[in-house]
Amino acid sequence: MLVSRRSDVAPFLAMDVLSDANRLAREGRDIIHMELGEPGAPVPAAVRQAAETALSRGRVGYTEALGIPELRARIARLYADRYGVDVPSERVAVTGGSSGAFNLAFLAMFDVGDRVGLPTPGYPAYRNILTALGLEVVEIPTTVEARWQASAAAIEKVHAERPLAGVIVASPNNPSGTMMTRDGLKSLVAACRDLKIALVMDEIYHGLVYDGDQVTALEFSDDVVVVNSFSKYFCMTGWRVGWMVLPEELVRPVERLAQNLFISPSELSQRAALGAFEAEQELEAVKAGYAASRRLLLERMPKIGLDRFLPVDGAFYFYADVSRYTNDSLDFCRRMLHEAGVAATPGLDFDTGRGSSYVRFSFAGRTDAIAEACERLGGWLR
């Protein structure tokens, strides 16, 4: 059996840690999960009710490739309500999670061999999807001083060395939880426009912001691709439903690709997602739980020897410097899991160079479990 070169991508280490952690749990070990960015809260009641109503009709079938009109319109309204930005529903594409959105966006925007810039540290699936699609990944290192965020100047510098076709930026960032400032995002959008670099903005952690302004790139331009999802703020990871806001000229190319690659997003998930917009009170209570866990970690992490991290503006991650303990974050996380029963993700997932000195801790689970993890880690590190 031949195996394609395009399949030779790096593993998603967070998922490898999950697999190992689940194996230990099946053997009877008590494991605290801080490896995945998955909300620990149940799916909102309004989502479950919307799904039950859809199922009661007795038929769940194909939809239009870009999603049902009701959901596209409701997503468009979110931009007016949350940001004061006018987005026509015709420019909204519903996708099979944000992962489906990235695949469609990259295929619609880039050709084989194109160079695409990725600020690091960053979400590993960007790099691996681009590689599988035959694109050249160009890492753009960021710094602690820049709060792990890309700047217009950094992108201009890399582009001057050899032109970029595109760049992918996340705010809030995964793994650090840091956000771009309004002025920083405005400058980045302007630089990409002036240099004719296609910009893909990952905004899937919007809604989960604790400090600073929540700004969409659509405030500054219609010529960006914005990706979002129902997985994080809306607590719908397993339903696999996300969306894109597209420039007008990309709508039809994305639609053609979606028709052929996926036919359509799941109708049941789309109907359920409509219910998510009726669950604000429940979702804000979940967010308050994350905020409590964030405060707990800001207080306790330094006391147990993990005091080198940025303050986490949004999302639900701490990206901690562990260089005083190791120069091999993969081994550090393996020992932490097996010896302390705490699962976390090696920084090598997010930065193939400097990530050997970092670990990402997710606080998406219950606050009491996060507190217990701090107790275990404090004893283990001593």
Short mmCIF file of N, CA and C in Angstrom, two decimals, residues 70-198:
data_model
loop_
_atom_site.label_atom_id
_atom_site.label_comp_id
_atom_site.label_asym_id
_atom_site.label_seq_id
_atom_site.Cartn_x
_atom_site.Cartn_y
_atom_site.Cartn_z
N GLU A 70 -31.35 30.35 7.57
CA GLU A 70 -31.65 30.89 8.90
C GLU A 70 -30.39 31.03 9.74
N LEU A 71 -29.50 30.05 9.68
CA LEU A 71 -28.28 30.12 10.49
C LEU A 71 -27.31 31.15 9.93
N ARG A 72 -27.19 31.22 8.62
CA ARG A 72 -26.31 32.23 8.02
C ARG A 72 -26.77 33.64 8.41
N ALA A 73 -28.08 33.85 8.40
CA ALA A 73 -28.62 35.17 8.78
C ALA A 73 -28.37 35.46 10.26
N ARG A 74 -28.52 34.43 11.09
CA ARG A 74 -28.33 34.65 12.54
C ARG A 74 -26.87 34.93 12.87
N ILE A 75 -25.96 34.27 12.17
CA ILE A 75 -24.53 34.55 12.36
C ILE A 75 -24.22 35.97 11.92
N ALA A 76 -24.79 36.39 10.78
CA ALA A 76 -24.58 37.77 10.32
C ALA A 76 -25.05 38.77 11.36
N ARG A 77 -26.17 38.47 12.00
CA ARG A 77 -26.69 39.37 13.03
C ARG A 77 -25.76 39.45 14.24
N LEU A 78 -25.05 38.37 14.52
CA LEU A 78 -24.09 38.38 15.64
C LEU A 78 -23.07 39.50 15.46
N TYR A 79 -22.63 39.72 14.23
CA TYR A 79 -21.61 40.75 13.99
C TYR A 79 -22.18 42.15 14.22
N ALA A 80 -23.43 42.33 13.90
CA ALA A 80 -24.07 43.62 14.18
C ALA A 80 -24.24 43.82 15.68
N ASP A 81 -24.70 42.77 16.37
CA ASP A 81 -24.98 42.87 17.80
C ASP A 81 -23.70 43.01 18.62
N ARG A 82 -22.70 42.21 18.30
CA ARG A 82 -21.49 42.14 19.12
C ARG A 82 -20.48 43.22 18.78
N TYR A 83 -20.35 43.56 17.48
CA TYR A 83 -19.28 44.46 17.04
C TYR A 83 -19.77 45.72 16.35
N GLY A 84 -21.06 45.78 16.02
CA GLY A 84 -21.55 46.92 15.26
C GLY A 84 -21.07 46.91 13.82
N VAL A 85 -20.83 45.72 13.26
CA VAL A 85 -20.32 45.56 11.90
C VAL A 85 -21.40 44.94 11.03
N ASP A 86 -21.62 45.50 9.86
CA ASP A 86 -22.64 44.99 8.94
C ASP A 86 -22.04 43.90 8.06
N VAL A 87 -22.54 42.68 8.20
CA VAL A 87 -22.08 41.54 7.41
C VAL A 87 -23.30 40.95 6.68
N PRO A 88 -23.35 41.01 5.36
CA PRO A 88 -24.46 40.38 4.63
C PRO A 88 -24.43 38.87 4.85
N SER A 89 -25.59 38.27 5.05
CA SER A 89 -25.63 36.83 5.29
C SER A 89 -25.10 36.04 4.10
N GLU A 90 -25.14 36.62 2.91
CA GLU A 90 -24.63 35.92 1.72
C GLU A 90 -23.13 35.67 1.80
N ARG A 91 -22.43 36.41 2.65
CA ARG A 91 -20.99 36.24 2.79
C ARG A 91 -20.63 35.27 3.91
N VAL A 92 -21.62 34.69 4.56
CA VAL A 92 -21.39 33.73 5.64
C VAL A 92 -21.47 32.31 5.08
N ALA A 93 -20.47 31.50 5.40
CA ALA A 93 -20.47 30.08 5.01
C ALA A 93 -20.41 29.24 6.27
N VAL A 94 -21.39 28.37 6.46
CA VAL A 94 -21.38 27.44 7.59
C VAL A 94 -20.56 26.22 7.19
N THR A 95 -19.75 25.71 8.12
CA THR A 95 -18.78 24.66 7.80
C THR A 95 -18.81 23.55 8.86
N GLY A 96 -18.16 22.44 8.55
CA GLY A 96 -18.01 21.35 9.51
C GLY A 96 -16.94 21.68 10.51
N GLY A 97 -17.28 22.50 11.50
CA GLY A 97 -16.31 22.99 12.47
C GLY A 97 -15.38 24.01 11.83
N SER A 98 -14.53 24.63 12.65
CA SER A 98 -13.55 25.56 12.08
C SER A 98 -12.54 24.80 11.23
N SER A 99 -12.33 23.52 11.51
CA SER A 99 -11.39 22.72 10.70
C SER A 99 -11.85 22.66 9.25
N GLY A 100 -13.15 22.46 9.04
CA GLY A 100 -13.67 22.50 7.68
C GLY A 100 -13.50 23.85 7.04
N ALA A 101 -13.64 24.90 7.84
CA ALA A 101 -13.46 26.26 7.32
C ALA A 101 -12.03 26.48 6.84
N PHE A 102 -11.05 26.04 7.64
CA PHE A 102 -9.66 26.25 7.24
C PHE A 102 -9.34 25.49 5.96
N ASN A 103 -9.81 24.26 5.85
CA ASN A 103 -9.56 23.50 4.62
C ASN A 103 -10.16 24.21 3.41
N LEU A 104 -11.38 24.66 3.52
CA LEU A 104 -12.03 25.35 2.40
C LEU A 104 -11.34 26.66 2.08
N ALA A 105 -10.99 27.42 3.11
CA ALA A 105 -10.34 28.71 2.88
C ALA A 105 -9.00 28.53 2.20
N PHE A 106 -8.19 27.60 2.69
CA PHE A 106 -6.85 27.42 2.11
C PHE A 106 -6.95 26.95 0.67
N LEU A 107 -7.89 26.05 0.39
CA LEU A 107 -8.05 25.57 -0.99
C LEU A 107 -8.54 26.66 -1.92
N ALA A 108 -9.42 27.52 -1.42
CA ALA A 108 -9.99 28.58 -2.25
C ALA A 108 -9.00 29.72 -2.49
N MET A 109 -8.08 29.93 -1.56
CA MET A 109 -7.23 31.12 -1.60
C MET A 109 -5.83 30.87 -2.15
N PHE A 110 -5.31 29.64 -1.97
CA PHE A 110 -3.90 29.39 -2.26
C PHE A 110 -3.72 28.25 -3.25
N ASP A 111 -2.62 28.32 -4.00
CA ASP A 111 -2.23 27.25 -4.93
C ASP A 111 -1.04 26.49 -4.37
N VAL A 112 -0.85 25.26 -4.85
CA VAL A 112 0.27 24.43 -4.40
C VAL A 112 1.57 25.22 -4.56
N GLY A 113 2.38 25.19 -3.50
CA GLY A 113 3.66 25.90 -3.52
C GLY A 113 3.61 27.31 -2.97
N ASP A 114 2.41 27.88 -2.78
CA ASP A 114 2.32 29.22 -2.20
C ASP A 114 2.89 29.22 -0.80
N ARG A 115 3.45 30.37 -0.43
CA ARG A 115 4.04 30.56 0.90
C ARG A 115 3.01 31.24 1.81
N VAL A 116 2.77 30.62 2.97
CA VAL A 116 1.78 31.14 3.91
C VAL A 116 2.45 31.32 5.26
N GLY A 117 2.34 32.52 5.81
CA GLY A 117 3.00 32.84 7.07
C GLY A 117 2.16 32.44 8.28
N LEU A 118 2.83 31.85 9.28
CA LEU A 118 2.20 31.47 10.54
C LEU A 118 2.99 32.04 11.70
N PRO A 119 2.41 32.99 12.45
CA PRO A 119 3.08 33.42 13.68
C PRO A 119 3.18 32.25 14.65
N THR A 120 4.34 32.11 15.29
CA THR A 120 4.52 31.05 16.28
C THR A 120 4.87 31.66 17.63
N PRO A 121 4.36 31.06 18.74
CA PRO A 121 3.61 29.82 18.80
C PRO A 121 2.18 29.98 18.26
N GLY A 122 1.64 28.90 17.71
CA GLY A 122 0.30 28.96 17.17
C GLY A 122 -0.30 27.57 17.04
N TYR A 123 -1.56 27.51 16.70
CA TYR A 123 -2.33 26.27 16.59
C TYR A 123 -1.68 25.33 15.58
N PRO A 124 -1.32 24.09 15.97
CA PRO A 124 -0.54 23.23 15.08
C PRO A 124 -1.27 22.78 13.83
N ALA A 125 -2.60 22.68 13.88
CA ALA A 125 -3.33 22.18 12.71
C ALA A 125 -3.20 23.12 11.52
N TYR A 126 -2.99 24.44 11.75
CA TYR A 126 -2.75 25.33 10.60
C TYR A 126 -1.59 24.77 9.78
N ARG A 127 -0.47 24.55 10.46
CA ARG A 127 0.75 24.13 9.80
C ARG A 127 0.54 22.79 9.09
N ASN A 128 -0.15 21.87 9.76
CA ASN A 128 -0.28 20.53 9.21
C ASN A 128 -1.28 20.46 8.06
N ILE A 129 -2.35 21.26 8.13
CA ILE A 129 -3.28 21.32 7.00
C ILE A 129 -2.60 21.93 5.79
N LEU A 130 -1.90 23.03 5.99
CA LEU A 130 -1.19 23.68 4.88
C LEU A 130 -0.19 22.73 4.24
N THR A 131 0.55 22.00 5.07
CA THR A 131 1.54 21.05 4.55
C THR A 131 0.86 19.96 3.73
N ALA A 132 -0.23 19.42 4.24
CA ALA A 132 -0.95 18.36 3.52
C ALA A 132 -1.50 18.86 2.18
N LEU A 133 -1.77 20.15 2.09
CA LEU A 133 -2.30 20.72 0.85
C LEU A 133 -1.20 21.17 -0.11
N GLY A 134 0.06 20.93 0.25
CA GLY A 134 1.16 21.26 -0.65
C GLY A 134 1.59 22.71 -0.61
N LEU A 135 1.31 23.39 0.49
CA LEU A 135 1.70 24.79 0.65
C LEU A 135 2.95 24.88 1.51
N GLU A 136 3.70 25.93 1.32
CA GLU A 136 4.93 26.14 2.09
C GLU A 136 4.63 26.97 3.32
N VAL A 137 4.90 26.41 4.48
CA VAL A 137 4.66 27.10 5.74
C VAL A 137 5.87 27.95 6.09
N VAL A 138 5.64 29.22 6.37
CA VAL A 138 6.71 30.14 6.75
C VAL A 138 6.43 30.61 8.18
N GLU A 139 7.23 30.13 9.12
CA GLU A 139 7.02 30.52 10.52
C GLU A 139 7.49 31.95 10.76
N ILE A 140 6.67 32.70 11.48
CA ILE A 140 7.00 34.09 11.84
C ILE A 140 7.10 34.12 13.36
N PRO A 141 8.32 33.99 13.91
CA PRO A 141 8.45 33.93 15.36
C PRO A 141 7.99 35.22 16.03
N THR A 142 7.23 35.08 17.10
CA THR A 142 6.84 36.21 17.93
C THR A 142 7.62 36.14 19.24
N THR A 143 7.43 37.12 20.09
CA THR A 143 8.21 37.19 21.33
C THR A 143 7.31 37.41 22.53
N VAL A 144 7.86 37.11 23.70
CA VAL A 144 7.15 37.40 24.94
C VAL A 144 6.87 38.90 25.04
N GLU A 145 7.86 39.71 24.65
CA GLU A 145 7.70 41.17 24.71
C GLU A 145 6.55 41.65 23.84
N ALA A 146 6.31 40.95 22.72
CA ALA A 146 5.18 41.27 21.83
C ALA A 146 3.93 40.49 22.22
N ARG A 147 3.98 39.84 23.37
CA ARG A 147 2.85 39.09 23.92
C ARG A 147 2.42 37.96 22.98
N TRP A 148 3.42 37.33 22.33
CA TRP A 148 3.20 36.22 21.42
C TRP A 148 2.24 36.58 20.29
N GLN A 149 2.20 37.83 19.90
CA GLN A 149 1.32 38.26 18.82
C GLN A 149 2.14 38.81 17.65
N ALA A 150 1.67 38.53 16.44
CA ALA A 150 2.34 39.04 15.25
C ALA A 150 2.10 40.53 15.12
N SER A 151 3.03 41.20 14.49
CA SER A 151 2.88 42.64 14.21
C SER A 151 2.93 42.86 12.70
N ALA A 152 2.45 44.01 12.29
CA ALA A 152 2.55 44.37 10.87
C ALA A 152 4.01 44.39 10.44
N ALA A 153 4.89 44.90 11.31
CA ALA A 153 6.32 45.00 10.96
C ALA A 153 6.93 43.62 10.75
N ALA A 154 6.56 42.65 11.60
CA ALA A 154 7.12 41.30 11.47
C ALA A 154 6.68 40.67 10.15
N ILE A 155 5.43 40.87 9.76
CA ILE A 155 4.94 40.31 8.51
C ILE A 155 5.60 40.99 7.32
N GLU A 156 5.74 42.30 7.40
CA GLU A 156 6.41 43.05 6.32
C GLU A 156 7.85 42.57 6.13
N LYS A 157 8.53 42.28 7.24
CA LYS A 157 9.92 41.83 7.17
C LYS A 157 10.04 40.48 6.47
N VAL A 158 9.20 39.54 6.84
CA VAL A 158 9.24 38.21 6.22
C VAL A 158 8.84 38.31 4.75
N HIS A 159 7.85 39.12 4.45
CA HIS A 159 7.39 39.28 3.06
C HIS A 159 8.48 39.90 2.19
N ALA A 160 9.27 40.80 2.75
CA ALA A 160 10.34 41.45 1.99
C ALA A 160 11.44 40.46 1.62
N GLU A 161 11.63 39.46 2.46
CA GLU A 161 12.67 38.47 2.18
C GLU A 161 12.26 37.58 1.01
N ARG A 162 10.99 37.21 0.99
CA ARG A 162 10.42 36.41 -0.11
C ARG A 162 8.91 36.49 0.03
N PRO A 163 8.18 36.87 -1.01
CA PRO A 163 6.76 37.21 -0.88
C PRO A 163 5.90 36.10 -0.29
N LEU A 164 4.97 36.51 0.54
CA LEU A 164 3.97 35.62 1.11
C LEU A 164 2.68 35.73 0.30
N ALA A 165 1.98 34.61 0.13
CA ALA A 165 0.65 34.64 -0.47
C ALA A 165 -0.40 34.94 0.58
N GLY A 166 -0.14 34.52 1.81
CA GLY A 166 -1.13 34.72 2.86
C GLY A 166 -0.51 34.63 4.23
N VAL A 167 -1.31 34.95 5.23
CA VAL A 167 -0.89 34.84 6.63
C VAL A 167 -2.12 34.49 7.46
N ILE A 168 -1.91 33.68 8.51
CA ILE A 168 -2.99 33.25 9.39
C ILE A 168 -2.68 33.74 10.80
N VAL A 169 -3.61 34.48 11.38
CA VAL A 169 -3.39 35.09 12.70
C VAL A 169 -4.59 34.79 13.58
N ALA A 170 -4.32 34.48 14.85
CA ALA A 170 -5.38 34.20 15.82
C ALA A 170 -5.35 35.21 16.95
N SER A 171 -6.53 35.73 17.29
CA SER A 171 -6.67 36.62 18.45
C SER A 171 -8.06 36.42 19.02
N PRO A 172 -8.16 35.93 20.28
CA PRO A 172 -7.12 35.48 21.19
C PRO A 172 -6.32 34.32 20.61
N ASN A 173 -5.07 34.27 21.06
CA ASN A 173 -4.12 33.29 20.54
C ASN A 173 -4.23 31.96 21.28
N ASN A 174 -4.06 30.91 20.54
CA ASN A 174 -3.86 29.57 21.10
C ASN A 174 -2.41 29.20 20.76
N PRO A 175 -1.53 29.08 21.77
CA PRO A 175 -1.75 28.60 23.13
C PRO A 175 -1.72 29.64 24.25
N SER A 176 -1.46 30.91 23.95
CA SER A 176 -1.13 31.85 25.03
C SER A 176 -2.34 32.58 25.62
N GLY A 177 -3.45 32.65 24.88
CA GLY A 177 -4.60 33.42 25.34
C GLY A 177 -4.44 34.92 25.20
N THR A 178 -3.34 35.38 24.61
CA THR A 178 -3.14 36.82 24.44
C THR A 178 -3.89 37.32 23.21
N MET A 179 -4.23 38.64 23.24
CA MET A 179 -4.99 39.24 22.16
C MET A 179 -4.23 40.40 21.54
N MET A 180 -4.53 40.65 20.28
CA MET A 180 -4.01 41.85 19.63
C MET A 180 -4.80 43.06 20.12
N THR A 181 -4.12 44.20 20.20
CA THR A 181 -4.81 45.44 20.50
C THR A 181 -5.57 45.91 19.26
N ARG A 182 -6.50 46.81 19.44
CA ARG A 182 -7.24 47.35 18.31
C ARG A 182 -6.29 47.98 17.29
N ASP A 183 -5.34 48.80 17.76
CA ASP A 183 -4.41 49.46 16.85
C ASP A 183 -3.50 48.45 16.16
N GLY A 184 -3.08 47.41 16.92
CA GLY A 184 -2.22 46.39 16.33
C GLY A 184 -2.93 45.62 15.23
N LEU A 185 -4.19 45.27 15.45
CA LEU A 185 -4.96 44.55 14.45
C LEU A 185 -5.23 45.43 13.24
N LYS A 186 -5.56 46.69 13.48
CA LYS A 186 -5.81 47.61 12.37
C LYS A 186 -4.57 47.75 11.49
N SER A 187 -3.39 47.85 12.12
CA SER A 187 -2.14 47.98 11.36
C SER A 187 -1.84 46.72 10.57
N LEU A 188 -2.11 45.56 11.18
CA LEU A 188 -1.84 44.30 10.50
C LEU A 188 -2.74 44.15 9.28
N VAL A 189 -4.02 44.46 9.44
CA VAL A 189 -4.95 44.37 8.30
C VAL A 189 -4.51 45.31 7.18
N ALA A 190 -4.10 46.52 7.54
CA ALA A 190 -3.66 47.49 6.54
C ALA A 190 -2.40 47.02 5.83
N ALA A 191 -1.45 46.44 6.57
CA ALA A 191 -0.21 45.96 5.96
C ALA A 191 -0.49 44.84 4.97
N CYS A 192 -1.35 43.91 5.35
CA CYS A 192 -1.69 42.81 4.44
C CYS A 192 -2.38 43.33 3.18
N ARG A 193 -3.27 44.31 3.35
CA ARG A 193 -3.94 44.89 2.19
C ARG A 193 -2.92 45.56 1.26
N ASP A 194 -2.02 46.35 1.83
CA ASP A 194 -1.05 47.09 1.01
C ASP A 194 -0.08 46.17 0.29
N LEU A 195 0.28 45.05 0.94
CA LEU A 195 1.24 44.12 0.36
C LEU A 195 0.57 43.01 -0.46
N LYS A 196 -0.77 43.07 -0.54
CA LYS A 196 -1.55 42.06 -1.27
C LYS A 196 -1.31 40.65 -0.70
N ILE A 197 -1.29 40.57 0.62
CA ILE A 197 -1.19 39.30 1.34
C ILE A 197 -2.59 38.95 1.84
N ALA A 198 -3.07 37.77 1.49
CA ALA A 198 -4.39 37.34 1.96
C ALA A 198 -4.32 37.08 3.46
#
